[in-house]
Every structure is written in C-alpha cells, then in structure tokens.
mmCIF file of C-alpha atoms in Angstrom:
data_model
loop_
_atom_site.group_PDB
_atom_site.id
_atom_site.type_symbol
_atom_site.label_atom_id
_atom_site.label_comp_id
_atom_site.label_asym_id
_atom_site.label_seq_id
_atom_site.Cartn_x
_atom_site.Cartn_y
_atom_site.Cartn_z
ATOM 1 C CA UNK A 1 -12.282 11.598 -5.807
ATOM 2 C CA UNK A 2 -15.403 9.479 -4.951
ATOM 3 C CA UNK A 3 -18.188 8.896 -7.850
ATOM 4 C CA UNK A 4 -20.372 11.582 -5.734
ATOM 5 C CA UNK A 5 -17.619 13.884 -6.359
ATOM 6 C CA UNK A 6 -17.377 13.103 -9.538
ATOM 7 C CA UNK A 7 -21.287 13.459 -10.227
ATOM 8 C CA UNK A 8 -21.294 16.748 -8.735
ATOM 9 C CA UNK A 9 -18.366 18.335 -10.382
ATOM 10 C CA UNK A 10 -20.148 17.407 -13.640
ATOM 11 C CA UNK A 11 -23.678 18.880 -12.679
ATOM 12 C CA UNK A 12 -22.030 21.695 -11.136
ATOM 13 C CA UNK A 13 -22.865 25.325 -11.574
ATOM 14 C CA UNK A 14 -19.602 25.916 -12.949
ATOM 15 C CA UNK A 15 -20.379 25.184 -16.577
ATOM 16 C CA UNK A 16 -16.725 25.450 -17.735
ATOM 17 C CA UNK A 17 -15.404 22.923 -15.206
ATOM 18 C CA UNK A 18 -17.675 20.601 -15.849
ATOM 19 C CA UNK A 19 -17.086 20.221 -19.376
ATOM 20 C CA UNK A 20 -13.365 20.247 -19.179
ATOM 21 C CA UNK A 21 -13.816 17.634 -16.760
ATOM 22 C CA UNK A 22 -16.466 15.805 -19.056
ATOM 23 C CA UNK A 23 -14.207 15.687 -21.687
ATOM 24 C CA UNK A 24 -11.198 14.512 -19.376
ATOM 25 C CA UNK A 25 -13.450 11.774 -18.338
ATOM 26 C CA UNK A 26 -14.351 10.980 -21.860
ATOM 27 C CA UNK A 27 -10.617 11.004 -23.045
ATOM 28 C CA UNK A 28 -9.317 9.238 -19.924
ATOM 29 C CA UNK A 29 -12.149 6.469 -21.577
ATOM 30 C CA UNK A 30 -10.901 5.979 -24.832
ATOM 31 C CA UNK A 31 -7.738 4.712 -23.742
ATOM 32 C CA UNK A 32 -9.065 2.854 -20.325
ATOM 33 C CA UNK A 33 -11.673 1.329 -18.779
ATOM 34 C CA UNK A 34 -10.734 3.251 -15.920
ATOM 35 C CA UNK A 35 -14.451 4.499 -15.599
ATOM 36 C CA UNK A 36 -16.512 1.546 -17.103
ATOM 37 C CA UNK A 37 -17.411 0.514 -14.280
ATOM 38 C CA UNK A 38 -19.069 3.651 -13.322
ATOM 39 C CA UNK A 39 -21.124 3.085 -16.858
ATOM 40 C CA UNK A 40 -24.750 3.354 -14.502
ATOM 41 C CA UNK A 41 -23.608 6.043 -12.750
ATOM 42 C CA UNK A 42 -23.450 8.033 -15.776
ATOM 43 C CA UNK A 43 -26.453 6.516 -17.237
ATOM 44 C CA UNK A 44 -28.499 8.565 -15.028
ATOM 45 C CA UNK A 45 -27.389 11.743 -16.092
ATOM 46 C CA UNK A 46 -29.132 11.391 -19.378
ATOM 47 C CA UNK A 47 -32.158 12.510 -17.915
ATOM 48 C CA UNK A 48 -30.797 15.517 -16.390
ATOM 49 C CA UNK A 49 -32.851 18.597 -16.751
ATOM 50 C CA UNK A 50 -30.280 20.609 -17.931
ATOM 51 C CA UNK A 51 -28.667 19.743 -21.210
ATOM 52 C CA UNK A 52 -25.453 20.539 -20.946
ATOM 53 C CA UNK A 53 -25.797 17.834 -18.391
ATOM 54 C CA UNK A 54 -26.895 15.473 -20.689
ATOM 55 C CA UNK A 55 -24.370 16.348 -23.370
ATOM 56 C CA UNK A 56 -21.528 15.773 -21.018
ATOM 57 C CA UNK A 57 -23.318 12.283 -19.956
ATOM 58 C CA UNK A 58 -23.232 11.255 -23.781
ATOM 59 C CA UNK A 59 -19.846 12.148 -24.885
ATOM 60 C CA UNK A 60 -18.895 9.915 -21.296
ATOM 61 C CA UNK A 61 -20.939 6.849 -22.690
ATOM 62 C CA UNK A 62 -20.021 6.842 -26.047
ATOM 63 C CA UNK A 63 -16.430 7.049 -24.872
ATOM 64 C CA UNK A 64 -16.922 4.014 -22.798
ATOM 65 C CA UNK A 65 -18.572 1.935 -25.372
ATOM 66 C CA UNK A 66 -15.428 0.255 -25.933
ATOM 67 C CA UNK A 67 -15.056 -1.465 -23.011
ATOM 68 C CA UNK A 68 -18.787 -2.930 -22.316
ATOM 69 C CA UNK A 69 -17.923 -6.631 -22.499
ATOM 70 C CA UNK A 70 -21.040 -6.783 -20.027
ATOM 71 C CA UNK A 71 -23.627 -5.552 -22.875
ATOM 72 C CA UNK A 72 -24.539 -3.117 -20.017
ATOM 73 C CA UNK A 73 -25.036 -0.423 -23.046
ATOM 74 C CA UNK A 74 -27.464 -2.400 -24.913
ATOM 75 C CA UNK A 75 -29.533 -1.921 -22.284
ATOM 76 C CA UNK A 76 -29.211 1.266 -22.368
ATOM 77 C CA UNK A 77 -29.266 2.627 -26.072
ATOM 78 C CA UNK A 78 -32.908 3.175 -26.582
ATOM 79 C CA UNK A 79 -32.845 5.898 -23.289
ATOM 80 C CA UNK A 80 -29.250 6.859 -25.194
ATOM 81 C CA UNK A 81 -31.251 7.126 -28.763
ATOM 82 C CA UNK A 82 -34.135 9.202 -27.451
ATOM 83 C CA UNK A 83 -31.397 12.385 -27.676
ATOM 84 C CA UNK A 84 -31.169 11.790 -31.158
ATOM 85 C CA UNK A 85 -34.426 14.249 -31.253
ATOM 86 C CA UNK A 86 -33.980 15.701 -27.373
ATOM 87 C CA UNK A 87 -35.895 18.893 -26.426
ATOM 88 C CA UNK A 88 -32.523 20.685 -27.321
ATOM 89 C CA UNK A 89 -30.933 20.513 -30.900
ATOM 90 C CA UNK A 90 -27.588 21.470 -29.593
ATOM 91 C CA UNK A 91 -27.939 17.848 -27.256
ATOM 92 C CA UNK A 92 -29.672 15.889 -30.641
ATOM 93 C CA UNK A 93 -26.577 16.756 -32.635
ATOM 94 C CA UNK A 94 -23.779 15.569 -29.248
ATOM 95 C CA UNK A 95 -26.014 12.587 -29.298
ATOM 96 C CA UNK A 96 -26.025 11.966 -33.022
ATOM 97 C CA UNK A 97 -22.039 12.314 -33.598
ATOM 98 C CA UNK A 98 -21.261 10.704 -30.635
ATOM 99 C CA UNK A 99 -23.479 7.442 -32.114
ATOM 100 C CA UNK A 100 -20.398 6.862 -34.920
ATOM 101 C CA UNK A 101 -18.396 6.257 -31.754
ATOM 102 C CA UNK A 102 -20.612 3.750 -30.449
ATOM 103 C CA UNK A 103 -21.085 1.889 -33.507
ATOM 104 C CA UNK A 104 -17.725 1.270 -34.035
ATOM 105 C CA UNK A 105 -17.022 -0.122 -30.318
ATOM 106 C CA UNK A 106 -20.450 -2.125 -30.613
ATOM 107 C CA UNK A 107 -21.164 -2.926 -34.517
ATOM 108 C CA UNK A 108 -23.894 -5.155 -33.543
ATOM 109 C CA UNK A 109 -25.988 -1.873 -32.764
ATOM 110 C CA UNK A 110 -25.829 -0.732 -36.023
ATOM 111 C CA UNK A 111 -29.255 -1.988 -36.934
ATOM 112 C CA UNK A 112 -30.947 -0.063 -34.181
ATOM 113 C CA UNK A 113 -28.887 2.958 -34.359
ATOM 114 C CA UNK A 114 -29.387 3.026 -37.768
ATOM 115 C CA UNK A 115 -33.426 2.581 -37.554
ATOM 116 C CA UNK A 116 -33.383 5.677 -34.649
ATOM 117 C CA UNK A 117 -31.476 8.056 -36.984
ATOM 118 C CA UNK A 118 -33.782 7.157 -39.863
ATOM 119 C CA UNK A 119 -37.284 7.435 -38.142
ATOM 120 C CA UNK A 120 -36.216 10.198 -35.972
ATOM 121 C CA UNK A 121 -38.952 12.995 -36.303
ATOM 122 C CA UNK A 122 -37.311 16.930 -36.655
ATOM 123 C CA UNK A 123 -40.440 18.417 -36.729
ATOM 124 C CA UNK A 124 -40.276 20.039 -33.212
ATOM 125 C CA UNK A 125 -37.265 21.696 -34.024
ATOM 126 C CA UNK A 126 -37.079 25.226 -36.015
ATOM 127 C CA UNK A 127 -35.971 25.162 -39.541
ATOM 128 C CA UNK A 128 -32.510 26.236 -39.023
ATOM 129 C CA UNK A 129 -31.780 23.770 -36.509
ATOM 130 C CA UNK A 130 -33.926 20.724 -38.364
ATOM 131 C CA UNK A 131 -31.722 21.102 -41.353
ATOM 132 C CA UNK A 132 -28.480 20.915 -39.126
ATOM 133 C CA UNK A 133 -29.349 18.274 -36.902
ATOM 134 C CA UNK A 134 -30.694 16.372 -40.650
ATOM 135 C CA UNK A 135 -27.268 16.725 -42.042
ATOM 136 C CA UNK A 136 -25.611 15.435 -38.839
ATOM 137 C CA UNK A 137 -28.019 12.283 -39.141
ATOM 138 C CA UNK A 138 -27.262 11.547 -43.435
ATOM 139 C CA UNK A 139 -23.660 12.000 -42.345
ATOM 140 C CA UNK A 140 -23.363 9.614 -39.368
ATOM 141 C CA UNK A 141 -25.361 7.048 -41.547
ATOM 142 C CA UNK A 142 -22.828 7.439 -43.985
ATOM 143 C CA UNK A 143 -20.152 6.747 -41.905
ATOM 144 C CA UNK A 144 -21.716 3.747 -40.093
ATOM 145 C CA UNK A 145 -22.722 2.303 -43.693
ATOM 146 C CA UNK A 146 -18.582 2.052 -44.230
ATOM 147 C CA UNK A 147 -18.629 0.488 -40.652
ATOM 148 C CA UNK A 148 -20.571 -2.521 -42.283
#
C-alpha cells in the first residue's frame, strides 16, 4: 500500500476502518520505525476538518515519537500542542494523553509540554467537558513530573 493509500484509508468515510487501521499504524510504531519516515505525511492530518481525523493523526505521532532522531517533531509540537484545547474536547483529551507518550520518547520537551498543559485555556468548552479534559491535564502533569 502506497502513503496515498494509506492517507485515504485513514480519512475515509468508513469511520471504523480507519481507526482500526489508525491504531494498527500506531502499534506497528511502537515497536518500529517502520512509518517514521512518513512522520510529515501524518503531520498534515492534524489540521483535518474532521476530528476523528485528527485524533487518529495524534495517536500516529505520538507513537512515532520514539524514533525521531531527526528532531523532525520538535518542529512540529506547537501545531501538535494546539489540540491540547482543539474545537473538540473528545480530540483535547487524545491529544493530552497521548503527550505522556511523547514525553517519555523526547524528555527534552517536557518544558514546553508542560507550559501548554498549564496555560491551556478551557473556557470554550462546556462545564462537563472542561472538568474532564482539566483532570486529563493535572494527571498527565503528574505523570511527566515522575518522568523528570
């Protein structure tokens, strides 16, 4: 399967596919760097209109963190941190757990992952959600604060 292929199957209307295969991508990444080099490729997707889109694009980066000997994803983490308050909760709180991942392939991010999830303004989101998406944030700090 070409990377076209592989871009389409995860944009695809069929929601269910694409996630399977998301998450097949993102597993096939924590134990190779079989799709590193595709990093840019999935870059993109993070600014996908739809969110499941997006949400499939983040659990793919994070996954790939490991292997970025190139510092390709430094480049990248301040479009990557912008989920932490996306449009959609449901895509702030993927973006949020899946930041533990990247700070413990790339501990030198810490700082700025750390400054994101502390001046990241909930406001926009309802009540219900803010307090979720809050007690993602305190908990991934946590984590990354026993990560340094």
């Amino acid at each position: 399967m070409n990377m076209d292929d592989c871009i389409t199957r995860l944009t695809g209307r069929d929601a269910k596919d694409a996630y399977a295969f998301a998450q097949q991508i993102a597993g096939e990444s924590r134990v190779s760097n079989v799709w590193y080099p595709y990093l840019d490729q999935f870059a993109v997707l993070l600014r996908h209109k739809n969110s499941l889109v997006r949400n499939r694009a983040i659990s793919i980066l994070a996954a790939n963190a490991r292997w970025d000997g190139e510092d390709k994803f430094d480049a990248l983490l301040d479009e990557f941190l912008s989920h932490v308050t996306d449009v959609k909760p449901i895509t702030a709180r993927q973006c949020v757990a899946a930041l533990l991942e990247i700070a413990e392939a790339k501990p030198e991010l810490i700082p700025r992952i750390r400054a994101a999830l502390e001046q990241a303004d909930l406001s926009e989101y309802p009540d219900s959600m803010r307090s979720l998406v809050l007690k993602d944030i305190v908990a991934t700090l946590q984590k990354m604060e026993r990560l340094s």
